[in-house]
């Protein structure tokens, strides 16, 4: 809540209004003796960030609903540095799912078949393939956005912020694990819904980070998917199971 927000954050620099995306110098003002007041945006005359007094669960629910305000709060007004770890964990989830499907398709029932080492290396291979596919997807997005809106990505910090936003918005891949654990006849449909949800989250992250309309982020994602599928086709021509 507001009372537990670190006071030092108010002096770290510019923030963003979650309503109009305007810049703000502080999220709240401390009048001492426990009296705190949320700052009002000069542009839209609304609270700069109402989420600073919300419970994290409420913020998470709003993020799952892909609300732009929740995304702005997380990306601009908090100091979250879990994007790298989250990315690795999501890739591990995806690699595990692919590895499990590969084992299910294997017809070899011999318990001594090159033992567990081959299967273990299959998992590492799936992790590498998933990493390359996601990298190519992000590269396709960056190339498209840089081509369409070069003024939005002039500085290195702009690229870093967008990359952080894309990595955080892939959290939907965590749903792959329950989809596998609760396996049923509709698992492929569930996986398709998870893929769509991740793409919607990616689109919202791009839109919020660069303050774009709804069309251009989807245009970038479309080219990202083309490049990703190109990598998949390359692996298939090499005879690899992906």
PDB file of C-alpha atoms in Angstrom, residues 5 16 18 27 49-53 59 68-80 208:
ATOM      1  CA  UNK A   5       6.080   2.510  -0.481  1.00  0.00           C
ATOM      2  CA  UNK A  16       4.571   8.289 -15.682  1.00  0.00           C
ATOM      3  CA  UNK A  18      -0.877   5.706 -15.638  1.00  0.00           C
ATOM      4  CA  UNK A  27       4.064   9.602  -7.131  1.00  0.00           C
ATOM      5  CA  UNK A  49      -0.618   6.290  -9.976  1.00  0.00           C
ATOM      6  CA  UNK A  50      -3.543   4.964  -7.970  1.00  0.00           C
ATOM      7  CA  UNK A  51      -1.943   1.506  -7.878  1.00  0.00           C
ATOM      8  CA  UNK A  52       0.656   2.521  -5.298  1.00  0.00           C
ATOM      9  CA  UNK A  53      -2.007   2.015  -2.619  1.00  0.00           C
ATOM     10  CA  UNK A  59      -2.376  -5.128  -9.576  1.00  0.00           C
ATOM     11  CA  UNK A  68      -2.751  -0.242 -19.849  1.00  0.00           C
ATOM     12  CA  UNK A  69      -2.770   1.498 -16.453  1.00  0.00           C
ATOM     13  CA  UNK A  70      -1.455  -1.622 -14.703  1.00  0.00           C
ATOM     14  CA  UNK A  71       1.263  -2.041 -17.335  1.00  0.00           C
ATOM     15  CA  UNK A  72       2.378   1.589 -16.914  1.00  0.00           C
ATOM     16  CA  UNK A  73       2.503   1.150 -13.148  1.00  0.00           C
ATOM     17  CA  UNK A  74       4.685  -1.954 -13.413  1.00  0.00           C
ATOM     18  CA  UNK A  75       6.977  -0.690 -16.172  1.00  0.00           C
ATOM     19  CA  UNK A  76       7.470   2.953 -15.178  1.00  0.00           C
ATOM     20  CA  UNK A  77       6.605   3.386 -11.521  1.00  0.00           C
ATOM     21  CA  UNK A  78       8.120   0.308  -9.893  1.00  0.00           C
ATOM     22  CA  UNK A  79      11.645  -1.032  -9.688  1.00  0.00           C
ATOM     23  CA  UNK A  80      11.083  -4.622 -10.816  1.00  0.00           C
ATOM     24  CA  UNK A 208       2.363   1.178 -23.342  1.00  0.00           C
TER      25      UNK A 208
END
